[in-house]
Amino acid sequence: MRFFFVSIFAALLLAHPAQAGTLERAGMEKNFPPPLVVGERDDRLPIWPILKQEAGSYEVVAYAFESIDFARIPGFGGTAPNLLIALAPDGTFRDAKVIAHHEPVFLEGLGSEPLFAFVEQYVGLSARQPIRVGRPNARGSGAAPATTVDGISMATASTRVINETMLAASLAVAREKLGFGAVNAGLRVEAKPDVEPLSLAELERRGWIKRWRIAPAEVDAAFAGTGLADPDPGPPDEPFAALTLAYLNVPSIGRAILGEAAQARLMREIGPGGHAVLVISSGRWSPIPEDFLLGSVPERLTIQQGGLTVNARDAAWERRDLAPDLAAGPWTLLKIGDAAGFDPSAPWSLSVKVTRERGQIFPEKVAREIATEYRLPPELFTREVPDDGPSWTDSWRARGVELGIIAAALGLLVPVLARQDALVAQPRPFGLFRLGFLAFTLGFVGWYAQAQLSIVTLVGAARALFQTGDFGFLLYDPPSLLIWGFVLATLVVWGRGTFCGWLCPFGALQEFFAFFAKPLRIRQITVPPRLDRALRQVKYAVLAAILLAAALGSPLADGFSEIEPFKTAITLYFVRSWPFVLYAVGLLALNLFVYKGFCRYLCPLGAGLALAGRLRLLDWIPRRAECGSPCQLCKVRCRYGAIEPSGQIDYPECFQCMECVTIIGDPHQCVPQVLAAKRGKHLVPQPVAAE
């Protein structure tokens, strides 16, 4: 025991600082090989621009960074995963890879390949959209929206931590480089239905219909320094291009241009949250060429807001006559989907792309963009920012049914254990109840809800305590957190036994395996008392070694934690490499000879709970003066060896099976009661404080 506390003290003195990004230029160049070029790292932040040569110049195609530098969200190994993320200028993920992680379910469990594949799903998605983790294979079946990534069975909590890391780090970089990270994802802005009939002239006067004339001199200025003059300048008083833009969702604008019926039909077609922008062209150059394809994304027109390109495509709207004053040339009606994060109540811009060529044999194209701003009064719109709460709340909503069932089971367990004169006093009904509850613990809590408590959580807590200071990872596994809360509460009342005897799925599996000992005619071994006392100390040494390694930031903590077979037998359903399966099966086989030998001698989580259980407030198991001398029945029946020869209860080793409570309350089993009955007396058991 002394070794345990000395080890923890040493960990406090030697704890390592938090980790930072590990990739320098060579590492970045390895991940972004030619024709991509890694630019100079940002002066203020660890962000690397990734460049590609376009039309004789280098353009930024992505910003690369490590998530650990921007979002240290501890996973279930207690340390934050580190991801390599490349964010394109439009906010989409160009690349996403796992650099390092300590997620227990993937380390020597499922293997890291499923995690790598999970992260790769983000490529092509946009950081501007709220991305959620769905069910496994939901995207492949078409059951999930485009902003959902497939989850991984048996790794729900870990994938949610990865998702939060991906989005938090990306939005932090986007705020610095792309100008949109501060905007709330999922913002819904809609035009008010109030209609103020206005003429086209009045709309134009107010700037709600914007006329944009691009002069030839403005275009020439954009190409300054390229040596490309306009080959056909045209008359000096003629504009290079003349465009008209209007946002049609506002009824006063849309109805004046399309008419009331057509505007209503357009709103139905673009759907809730969609937006429609009209662009009409006139002049000698048009951004809408003759071969423009309806329904396509215009190559020469771009809508931008907050420094980002907004995904917009032609709505394939039926070409009918517009208002005569507007229908001066080719036009397009651009549709913006609700997932684009477009805010029509804030300023946005329309840019046109003009391309010129130089050279004859191998002509080189040079493109330049010219933009104009468009804005409408915010009073024309209603704004709704959904308050979904922190990302971990998704886990609680998604697992509400499981939480309700587990909470109901825990609510049933408390009165059964507390009222010793009720169900516990009836050997056969209580025995059936215990078997049923253990089956629930193994089948539902363990294999279905994946809520097996583990030393891995304590490892994560130790790493968070000494390295990150962030315990938020616990919130991503609500069933386990619910059971943890219950176990900690019952520790101060009953001690370790409530979890180890009732709520540990692997412990329940061992109890069921023990039933095979009798039909197999296996006689269980009684460990000699001296050896038994020595073996019980092993679990405390194991606990100290694991927590010390975790506090020091050593990866040995993950290896030491494998002394638990929980991951193999419960989390992964024995689907694992053969050494781990052989070890777990071996412990179950040992259980046939030495009842719950793992729990009594090796389990580090049991050791931690036994230590904390010393804070219990009650010596709640009733004892008699005759217990231990002369009666030894409870001691002989206790398969955990938790009753001393004196009759006292060794609470740190008690698994709360309640068999001794049942015996002492049964006048047909309790020897002092049997003898007293023969003498015509009645005995009442009383709790006896441990020495």
XYZ file of C-alpha atoms in Angstrom:
691
model
C 0.000 0.000 0.000
C 2.837 2.343 0.899
C 4.346 1.739 -2.557
C 1.115 2.942 -4.158
C 1.114 6.342 -2.476
C 4.868 6.841 -2.950
C 4.394 6.169 -6.667
C 1.653 8.750 -6.992
C 3.782 11.319 -5.169
C 6.628 10.658 -7.590
C 4.255 11.155 -10.485
C 3.343 14.590 -9.166
C 6.992 15.587 -9.180
C 7.875 14.168 -12.579
C 4.764 14.798 -14.700
C 5.556 15.821 -18.275
C 4.191 18.917 -20.015
C 1.490 18.731 -22.680
C 2.450 17.660 -26.157
C 2.691 19.972 -29.173
C 2.780 19.366 -32.916
C 5.583 17.171 -34.218
C 5.740 17.820 -37.974
C 8.362 20.186 -39.345
C 8.907 21.070 -43.011
C 10.236 17.622 -43.938
C 7.168 15.967 -42.458
C 4.834 18.331 -44.239
C 6.600 17.814 -47.563
C 6.265 14.063 -47.135
C 2.510 14.421 -46.717
C 2.138 16.985 -49.530
C 4.524 15.859 -52.297
C 4.960 17.562 -55.710
C 3.296 19.070 -57.626
C 2.196 20.608 -54.327
C 4.623 22.959 -52.602
C 4.843 23.561 -48.852
C 5.129 27.309 -48.251
C 6.643 29.170 -45.331
C 5.137 28.466 -41.941
C 3.006 31.271 -40.514
C 4.917 33.675 -38.273
C 2.341 33.498 -35.468
C 0.712 30.082 -35.698
C 1.868 26.571 -36.680
C 0.036 26.670 -40.010
C 1.652 25.746 -43.318
C 0.245 27.054 -46.639
C 0.121 24.381 -49.320
C 0.659 25.873 -52.772
C 0.092 24.776 -56.348
C 1.173 26.490 -59.524
C -1.735 27.926 -61.467
C -1.347 30.085 -64.611
C 2.259 30.967 -63.916
C 1.795 31.836 -60.247
C 1.464 29.917 -57.016
C -1.918 29.836 -55.333
C -2.814 28.548 -51.869
C -4.862 25.378 -52.202
C -4.929 24.514 -48.490
C -3.689 25.388 -45.027
C -2.127 22.395 -43.245
C -1.842 22.069 -39.482
C -1.833 19.592 -36.622
C -4.931 19.427 -34.457
C -2.888 19.130 -31.254
C -1.765 22.743 -31.711
C -5.325 24.075 -31.752
C -7.583 21.572 -29.966
C -6.286 19.354 -27.164
C -9.412 17.340 -26.411
C -8.408 14.268 -24.397
C -9.563 10.937 -25.741
C -10.210 7.857 -23.649
C -6.496 7.234 -23.341
C -6.318 10.557 -21.499
C -4.284 12.309 -24.219
C -5.565 14.266 -27.170
C -5.444 12.628 -30.614
C -3.259 14.413 -33.153
C -4.614 14.789 -36.676
C -3.041 16.269 -39.786
C -5.659 18.485 -41.418
C -5.506 20.397 -44.695
C -8.240 23.006 -44.977
C -8.960 24.478 -48.418
C -9.683 28.220 -48.831
C -13.377 27.474 -49.312
C -13.503 25.675 -45.949
C -13.580 22.093 -47.244
C -11.280 19.400 -45.918
C -8.694 18.673 -48.587
C -6.900 16.053 -46.482
C -7.229 14.461 -43.038
C -4.944 11.872 -41.449
C -4.220 10.438 -38.006
C -0.722 11.250 -36.770
C -1.002 9.817 -33.258
C -3.669 8.584 -30.866
C -4.054 6.634 -27.624
C -7.631 5.445 -28.001
C -7.745 2.113 -26.131
C -10.400 0.530 -28.332
C -8.128 0.899 -31.374
C -4.795 0.102 -29.727
C -4.383 -3.662 -29.952
C -8.158 -3.886 -30.266
C -9.943 -3.028 -33.462
C -6.598 -1.876 -34.837
C -5.952 1.644 -36.093
C -7.196 1.000 -39.652
C -10.882 1.661 -38.839
C -9.858 4.948 -37.210
C -7.820 5.937 -40.290
C -10.806 5.173 -42.528
C -13.120 7.136 -40.219
C -10.976 10.274 -40.465
C -10.674 9.978 -44.253
C -14.450 10.475 -44.510
C -13.972 14.179 -43.762
C -12.179 14.820 -47.070
C -14.582 16.796 -49.239
C -16.831 17.862 -46.349
C -16.961 21.485 -45.243
C -15.855 22.835 -41.880
C -18.587 25.442 -42.281
C -21.228 22.799 -41.701
C -22.017 20.989 -38.443
C -20.665 17.470 -39.007
C -22.101 14.715 -36.848
C -21.166 11.082 -36.215
C -23.922 8.731 -37.311
C -24.488 5.006 -37.175
C -22.034 2.630 -38.851
C -22.571 2.407 -42.630
C -25.329 5.041 -42.537
C -23.851 6.975 -45.465
C -23.447 3.899 -47.625
C -27.086 2.990 -47.168
C -28.176 6.529 -47.993
C -29.750 6.921 -44.554
C -27.562 9.806 -43.432
C -27.291 13.417 -44.636
C -24.182 14.639 -46.407
C -22.942 16.269 -43.192
C -22.792 12.937 -41.326
C -19.847 10.566 -41.111
C -20.229 6.856 -40.416
C -19.538 5.866 -36.836
C -17.675 2.762 -35.717
C -19.263 -0.009 -33.663
C -17.680 -0.367 -30.207
C -15.973 3.040 -30.580
C -18.836 5.532 -30.355
C -17.269 7.727 -27.692
C -13.826 7.753 -29.323
C -15.199 8.774 -32.723
C -17.138 11.643 -31.162
C -13.922 12.894 -29.542
C -12.179 12.705 -32.933
C -15.063 14.585 -34.554
C -14.938 17.321 -31.932
C -11.158 17.568 -32.367
C -11.453 17.830 -36.146
C -14.039 20.607 -36.044
C -12.596 22.580 -33.122
C -9.089 22.694 -34.631
C -10.388 23.519 -38.108
C -12.612 26.348 -36.905
C -9.722 27.800 -34.917
C -7.610 27.911 -38.095
C -10.547 29.162 -40.156
C -10.972 32.116 -37.813
C -7.365 33.111 -38.436
C -7.062 32.343 -42.145
C -10.503 32.081 -43.708
C -12.606 34.505 -41.702
C -15.581 32.300 -40.972
C -14.849 30.298 -37.855
C -16.646 32.736 -35.570
C -19.969 32.284 -37.403
C -22.383 29.856 -35.787
C -22.778 26.715 -37.835
C -26.351 26.002 -38.808
C -27.408 29.673 -38.831
C -30.828 30.036 -40.438
C -31.658 33.443 -41.971
C -34.988 33.876 -43.750
C -36.682 36.814 -45.460
C -39.666 38.198 -43.592
C -42.987 37.528 -45.316
C -44.042 41.178 -44.952
C -44.545 42.656 -48.400
C -43.958 46.277 -49.249
C -44.936 46.701 -52.934
C -42.103 48.547 -54.606
C -41.419 49.428 -58.217
C -38.286 48.336 -60.011
C -37.115 51.944 -60.010
C -37.533 52.210 -56.237
C -35.772 48.877 -55.679
C -32.884 50.072 -57.798
C -32.773 53.395 -55.983
C -32.512 51.595 -52.655
C -29.791 49.302 -54.020
C -31.899 46.174 -53.578
C -31.564 45.653 -57.319
C -27.966 46.455 -58.136
C -26.675 47.591 -61.541
C -22.981 46.855 -61.893
C -21.062 48.330 -64.825
C -17.502 47.068 -65.259
C -15.422 49.561 -67.247
C -12.641 48.369 -69.598
C -10.135 50.369 -67.568
C -11.121 48.393 -64.433
C -10.396 45.129 -66.187
C -7.083 46.393 -67.560
C -6.112 47.431 -64.022
C -6.783 43.904 -62.826
C -4.332 42.559 -65.420
C -1.674 45.172 -64.683
C 1.819 43.686 -64.738
C 0.850 40.634 -66.775
C 1.538 42.205 -70.192
C -1.947 41.324 -71.335
C -3.847 44.240 -72.817
C -7.433 43.957 -73.982
C -7.229 42.675 -77.581
C -10.617 44.265 -78.391
C -11.153 47.341 -76.175
C -14.300 48.440 -78.013
C -15.811 51.939 -77.855
C -14.510 53.889 -74.840
C -18.007 54.676 -73.567
C -19.192 51.053 -73.751
C -18.861 48.982 -70.549
C -16.843 45.788 -70.616
C -19.765 44.103 -68.888
C -23.033 45.254 -67.334
C -24.647 43.057 -64.712
C -27.830 43.264 -62.665
C -28.087 41.352 -59.397
C -30.970 40.790 -57.045
C -31.762 38.524 -54.082
C -35.172 37.058 -54.873
C -36.190 35.590 -51.503
C -37.297 39.004 -50.262
C -40.925 39.200 -51.451
C -40.720 42.880 -52.412
C -37.813 42.087 -54.772
C -38.854 38.675 -56.063
C -42.441 39.637 -56.827
C -41.453 42.835 -58.625
C -39.128 40.852 -60.902
C -40.940 37.524 -61.348
C -44.493 38.209 -60.354
C -46.244 36.904 -57.238
C -47.073 33.407 -58.540
C -43.634 32.756 -60.027
C -41.834 33.998 -56.910
C -43.943 31.697 -54.730
C -43.212 28.763 -57.043
C -39.480 29.535 -56.939
C -39.483 29.555 -53.129
C -41.168 26.160 -53.089
C -38.627 24.728 -55.506
C -35.501 25.916 -53.706
C -36.913 24.592 -50.420
C -36.687 25.803 -46.795
C -33.392 27.497 -46.055
C -32.490 27.857 -49.734
C -31.594 31.127 -51.433
C -32.008 32.462 -54.984
C -29.828 35.141 -56.582
C -30.597 36.536 -60.021
C -27.725 37.643 -62.282
C -28.546 39.295 -65.624
C -25.830 40.169 -68.105
C -25.520 42.802 -70.831
C -22.555 44.385 -72.546
C -19.992 42.982 -74.920
C -18.653 40.391 -72.437
C -20.898 38.091 -70.468
C -20.115 35.800 -67.524
C -22.927 33.608 -68.850
C -21.635 32.222 -72.159
C -23.895 30.904 -74.889
C -22.923 27.290 -74.153
C -23.758 27.669 -70.452
C -25.380 24.502 -69.121
C -28.533 24.871 -67.033
C -28.080 23.390 -63.568
C -24.277 23.675 -63.653
C -21.906 25.693 -61.487
C -20.953 28.868 -63.381
C -17.230 29.043 -64.087
C -17.212 32.816 -64.402
C -19.467 33.741 -61.466
C -18.702 33.292 -57.778
C -20.612 34.339 -54.684
C -18.427 35.019 -51.656
C -19.146 35.911 -48.066
C -16.734 36.365 -45.208
C -13.800 35.551 -47.471
C -15.251 32.176 -48.435
C -16.798 30.916 -51.626
C -20.451 30.005 -51.252
C -21.557 26.918 -53.137
C -24.030 28.120 -55.760
C -25.294 26.576 -58.986
C -27.802 27.423 -61.654
C -31.284 26.484 -60.480
C -32.331 25.256 -63.956
C -35.292 27.621 -63.621
C -37.612 27.653 -66.584
C -36.554 30.545 -68.852
C -39.532 32.867 -69.006
C -39.674 36.570 -69.685
C -38.552 38.750 -66.824
C -39.691 42.301 -66.255
C -38.996 44.171 -69.545
C -36.737 46.693 -67.828
C -34.421 43.874 -66.681
C -34.366 41.319 -69.492
C -31.456 42.899 -71.321
C -29.399 39.761 -71.980
C -28.553 36.231 -70.791
C -29.302 35.506 -67.174
C -28.952 32.833 -64.518
C -30.741 32.181 -61.305
C -28.217 30.879 -58.772
C -29.472 28.548 -56.075
C -27.685 28.371 -52.706
C -28.530 25.404 -50.477
C -29.321 25.661 -46.767
C -26.098 23.813 -45.861
C -23.888 26.541 -47.345
C -24.157 28.783 -44.286
C -25.118 31.766 -46.436
C -26.374 34.834 -44.556
C -28.295 37.209 -46.877
C -28.695 39.735 -44.069
C -24.928 40.315 -44.065
C -22.899 41.797 -46.947
C -21.801 39.410 -49.675
C -20.085 39.852 -52.996
C -20.402 38.645 -56.556
C -17.182 38.254 -58.499
C -16.663 37.640 -62.193
C -13.688 35.758 -63.571
C -12.068 37.233 -66.675
C -9.486 35.159 -68.545
C -6.911 36.341 -71.092
C -4.283 34.406 -73.033
C -0.741 34.999 -74.156
C 1.336 32.934 -76.479
C 0.281 31.145 -79.656
C 1.686 27.615 -79.731
C 1.206 26.853 -76.066
C -1.021 29.692 -74.897
C -0.922 30.524 -71.210
C -4.172 31.537 -69.584
C -4.200 34.172 -66.877
C -7.376 34.762 -64.870
C -8.375 37.650 -62.668
C -11.470 38.226 -60.558
C -13.383 41.497 -60.178
C -15.992 41.795 -57.456
C -18.783 44.031 -56.248
C -20.573 44.057 -52.910
C -24.278 43.498 -52.421
C -26.111 44.172 -49.182
C -29.680 44.361 -47.957
C -31.020 45.870 -44.732
C -30.929 43.312 -41.858
C -34.479 44.394 -40.974
C -35.739 42.403 -43.960
C -34.754 39.103 -42.314
C -35.254 36.924 -39.277
C -32.173 35.222 -37.824
C -32.235 31.957 -35.916
C -29.120 30.479 -34.318
C -29.838 26.924 -33.131
C -28.597 26.270 -29.632
C -27.765 22.584 -29.715
C -25.334 22.899 -26.820
C -21.803 21.478 -26.715
C -20.974 18.598 -29.033
C -20.982 16.051 -26.229
C -24.715 16.612 -25.812
C -25.195 14.690 -29.070
C -24.024 11.550 -27.261
C -26.533 12.043 -24.462
C -29.425 12.608 -26.871
C -28.452 9.669 -29.060
C -28.229 7.270 -26.108
C -31.228 8.480 -24.155
C -32.987 5.098 -24.257
C -29.932 3.242 -22.966
C -29.482 5.792 -20.198
C -33.117 5.424 -19.175
C -32.902 1.629 -18.997
C -29.655 1.666 -17.010
C -30.995 4.345 -14.648
C -34.139 2.256 -14.052
C -32.012 -0.809 -13.312
C -29.879 1.129 -10.844
C -33.028 2.517 -9.249
C -34.255 -1.063 -8.769
C -30.941 -2.295 -7.371
C -30.663 0.249 -4.535
C -33.805 -0.737 -2.567
C -33.110 -4.426 -3.090
C -29.653 -4.107 -1.532
C -30.700 -1.591 1.116
C -33.718 -3.486 2.477
C -32.000 -6.565 3.851
C -35.170 -7.871 5.442
C -37.064 -8.009 2.148
C -35.932 -9.774 -1.021
C -32.393 -10.435 0.259
C -33.824 -12.475 3.142
C -35.470 -14.920 0.717
C -32.720 -17.209 -0.626
C -34.408 -18.585 -3.732
C -36.177 -15.421 -5.035
C -33.086 -13.346 -4.295
C -30.860 -15.893 -6.063
C -33.037 -15.661 -9.175
C -33.009 -11.860 -8.994
C -29.225 -11.849 -8.761
C -28.852 -14.141 -11.776
C -31.255 -11.979 -13.781
C -29.451 -8.773 -12.850
C -26.050 -10.257 -13.711
C -27.437 -11.314 -17.102
C -28.620 -7.730 -17.628
C -25.180 -6.422 -16.620
C -23.385 -8.721 -19.036
C -25.793 -8.533 -21.957
C -27.110 -4.978 -21.862
C -24.629 -2.913 -19.852
C -21.575 -4.692 -21.244
C -22.110 -6.090 -24.724
C -24.918 -3.797 -25.880
C -24.372 -0.402 -24.193
C -20.578 -0.845 -24.056
C -20.529 0.594 -20.534
C -17.871 -1.669 -18.985
C -15.966 0.479 -16.505
C -12.237 0.114 -16.894
C -8.862 1.165 -15.558
C -8.511 2.941 -18.910
C -10.778 5.696 -17.576
C -8.505 6.177 -14.578
C -5.518 6.266 -16.941
C -7.243 8.976 -18.953
C -8.071 10.893 -15.783
C -4.439 10.672 -14.608
C -3.164 11.942 -17.946
C -5.704 14.738 -17.900
C -4.736 15.664 -14.340
C -1.006 15.847 -14.997
C -0.912 16.884 -18.660
C -4.012 18.525 -20.139
C -6.274 19.519 -17.246
C -9.285 18.670 -19.432
C -11.678 15.962 -18.236
C -14.260 16.651 -20.941
C -13.606 13.304 -22.632
C -15.672 11.630 -19.907
C -18.813 13.350 -21.210
C -18.685 11.505 -24.539
C -19.590 8.130 -22.991
C -22.820 8.819 -21.066
C -23.722 5.224 -20.030
C -20.298 4.706 -18.485
C -20.411 8.120 -16.819
C -23.818 7.315 -15.337
C -22.484 4.064 -13.877
C -19.343 5.826 -12.645
C -21.499 8.334 -10.790
C -23.554 5.543 -9.223
C -20.456 3.560 -8.235
C -18.778 6.577 -6.624
C -21.947 7.317 -4.661
C -22.287 3.742 -3.416
C -18.589 3.554 -2.530
C -19.196 5.802 0.456
C -22.188 3.700 1.532
C -21.327 0.068 0.813
C -17.795 0.089 -0.543
C -16.347 -1.621 -3.608
C -18.835 -4.477 -3.780
C -21.699 -2.724 -5.588
C -19.698 -2.455 -8.789
C -17.554 -5.564 -8.508
C -20.443 -7.785 -7.474
C -23.294 -6.345 -9.540
C -22.251 -3.945 -12.306
C -19.051 -5.361 -13.781
C -19.864 -7.205 -17.034
C -16.649 -9.254 -16.956
C -17.322 -10.106 -13.328
C -20.792 -11.311 -14.337
C -19.264 -13.379 -17.144
C -16.962 -15.046 -14.617
C -19.899 -15.889 -12.349
C -21.741 -17.539 -15.223
C -18.615 -19.475 -16.196
C -18.295 -20.712 -12.618
C -21.523 -22.694 -13.099
C -19.621 -25.031 -15.412
C -17.343 -26.160 -12.573
C -19.950 -28.498 -11.076
C -21.034 -30.360 -14.263
C -17.385 -30.577 -15.285
C -16.605 -31.969 -11.823
C -13.971 -29.338 -11.243
C -13.187 -28.901 -7.571
C -12.288 -25.316 -6.784
C -9.004 -24.649 -5.037
C -8.875 -22.980 -1.663
C -5.876 -20.696 -1.656
C -3.942 -20.923 1.640
C -4.588 -17.830 3.810
C -0.996 -16.615 3.804
C -0.664 -16.911 0.032
C -4.121 -15.393 -0.409
C -3.108 -12.285 1.565
C 0.067 -11.884 -0.503
C -1.724 -12.314 -3.832
C -4.300 -9.677 -2.920
C -1.541 -7.063 -2.775
C -0.599 -7.700 -6.411
C -3.554 -5.697 -7.746
C -2.430 -2.627 -5.794
C 1.056 -2.860 -7.287
C -0.465 -3.201 -10.755
C -2.653 -0.130 -10.128
C 0.340 1.905 -8.952
C 2.398 0.945 -12.020
C -0.394 1.883 -14.425
C -1.187 5.246 -12.829
C 2.480 6.147 -12.478
C 3.094 5.445 -16.180
C 0.012 7.474 -17.087
C 1.072 10.420 -14.942
C 4.508 10.400 -16.555
C 2.981 10.391 -20.019
C 4.493 7.002 -20.777
C 2.877 4.776 -23.430
C 3.570 1.870 -21.057
C 0.308 2.798 -19.339
C -1.621 1.499 -22.355
C 0.362 -1.745 -22.328
C -0.010 -2.234 -18.572
C -3.760 -1.640 -18.878
C -4.026 -4.756 -21.025
C -3.873 -6.770 -17.802
C -7.614 -6.121 -17.891
C -9.404 -8.518 -20.249
C -12.408 -6.182 -20.444
C -11.586 -4.807 -23.881
C -11.205 -8.294 -25.332
C -14.161 -10.019 -23.682
C -16.695 -7.182 -23.505
C -15.814 -4.306 -25.827
C -14.596 -6.427 -28.755
C -16.680 -9.581 -28.162
C -13.486 -11.723 -28.258
C -12.866 -10.590 -31.855
C -9.178 -9.844 -31.410
C -5.732 -11.289 -32.063
C -5.212 -14.692 -30.474
C -2.826 -13.721 -27.602
C -5.451 -11.408 -26.111
C -8.263 -13.906 -26.635
C -6.147 -16.665 -25.104
C -5.427 -14.473 -22.076
C -9.118 -13.606 -21.538
C -10.240 -17.205 -21.974
C -7.425 -18.308 -19.649
C -8.736 -16.037 -16.908
C -12.216 -17.477 -17.363
C -10.725 -20.969 -17.132
C -8.816 -19.958 -13.990
C -12.151 -18.866 -12.562
C -13.281 -22.508 -12.688
C -10.517 -23.422 -10.233
C -9.964 -20.187 -8.253
C -13.260 -18.329 -8.009
C -12.882 -14.838 -9.514
C -9.134 -15.081 -9.229
C -8.627 -12.128 -11.574
C -10.940 -9.860 -9.563
C -9.376 -10.809 -6.245
C -5.704 -10.721 -7.205
C -5.071 -8.810 -10.451
C -7.817 -6.294 -11.240
C -6.371 -2.745 -11.024
C -9.807 -1.147 -11.212
C -10.923 -3.298 -8.289
C -7.841 -2.141 -6.396
C -8.707 1.500 -7.012
C -12.293 0.978 -5.892
C -11.114 -0.950 -2.816
C -8.921 1.994 -1.825
C -11.708 4.514 -2.361
C -14.146 2.182 -0.605
C -12.251 2.606 2.639
C -14.086 5.924 2.883
C -17.428 4.124 3.299
C -19.620 5.374 6.101
C -21.257 2.116 7.171
C -20.292 -1.315 8.342
C -23.563 -2.419 6.858
C -23.341 -6.227 6.966
C -25.022 -7.517 10.168
C -22.961 -9.740 12.457
C -23.676 -11.725 15.614
C -21.575 -12.275 18.673
C -21.377 -15.930 17.638
C -19.982 -15.068 14.172
C -16.452 -16.438 13.995
C -16.676 -18.102 17.384
C -18.022 -20.647 17.264
C -19.901 -20.219 13.918
C -17.823 -20.223 10.704
C -20.609 -20.931 8.207
C -20.520 -17.511 6.474
C -16.726 -17.633 6.236
C -16.828 -21.087 4.649
C -19.578 -20.082 2.220
C -17.891 -16.805 1.154
C -16.151 -17.659 -2.110
C -14.384 -14.295 -2.127
C -12.555 -14.872 1.136
C -13.906 -11.580 2.478
C -14.795 -12.852 5.966
C -12.092 -13.169 8.580
C -11.898 -16.162 10.955
C -13.039 -13.732 13.649
C -16.271 -13.181 11.726
C -15.441 -9.615 10.749
C -16.019 -8.461 7.158
C -13.039 -7.414 5.038
C -14.987 -4.737 3.162
C -12.246 -3.894 0.591
C -12.503 -7.523 -0.539
C -16.288 -7.840 -0.259
C -18.199 -8.196 -3.555
C -21.645 -7.625 -2.016
C -23.049 -10.922 -3.207
C -25.283 -10.731 -0.085
C -25.000 -14.467 0.569
C -23.829 -13.933 4.163
C -26.700 -11.454 4.691
C -29.138 -14.046 3.416
C -27.648 -16.701 5.693
C -27.695 -14.567 8.834
C -31.343 -13.663 8.240
C -32.454 -17.231 7.499
C -33.493 -19.156 10.626
C -32.978 -22.381 8.714
C -29.358 -21.624 7.739
C -27.881 -19.388 10.441
C -26.384 -21.778 12.993
C -26.893 -19.497 16.042
C -30.554 -19.094 15.059
C -31.009 -22.834 14.568
C -29.548 -23.498 18.026
C -31.554 -20.676 19.586
C -34.755 -22.038 18.045
C -34.076 -25.385 19.661
C -33.845 -23.539 22.992
C -36.966 -21.528 22.245
C -35.149 -18.206 21.865
C -35.142 -15.565 19.074
C -31.955 -13.770 17.999
C -31.761 -10.413 16.219
C -28.545 -9.806 14.229
C -26.733 -6.549 14.929
C -23.968 -4.801 12.923
C -20.596 -5.154 14.573
C -17.981 -2.484 13.802
C -14.777 -3.688 12.250
C -11.668 -3.285 14.345
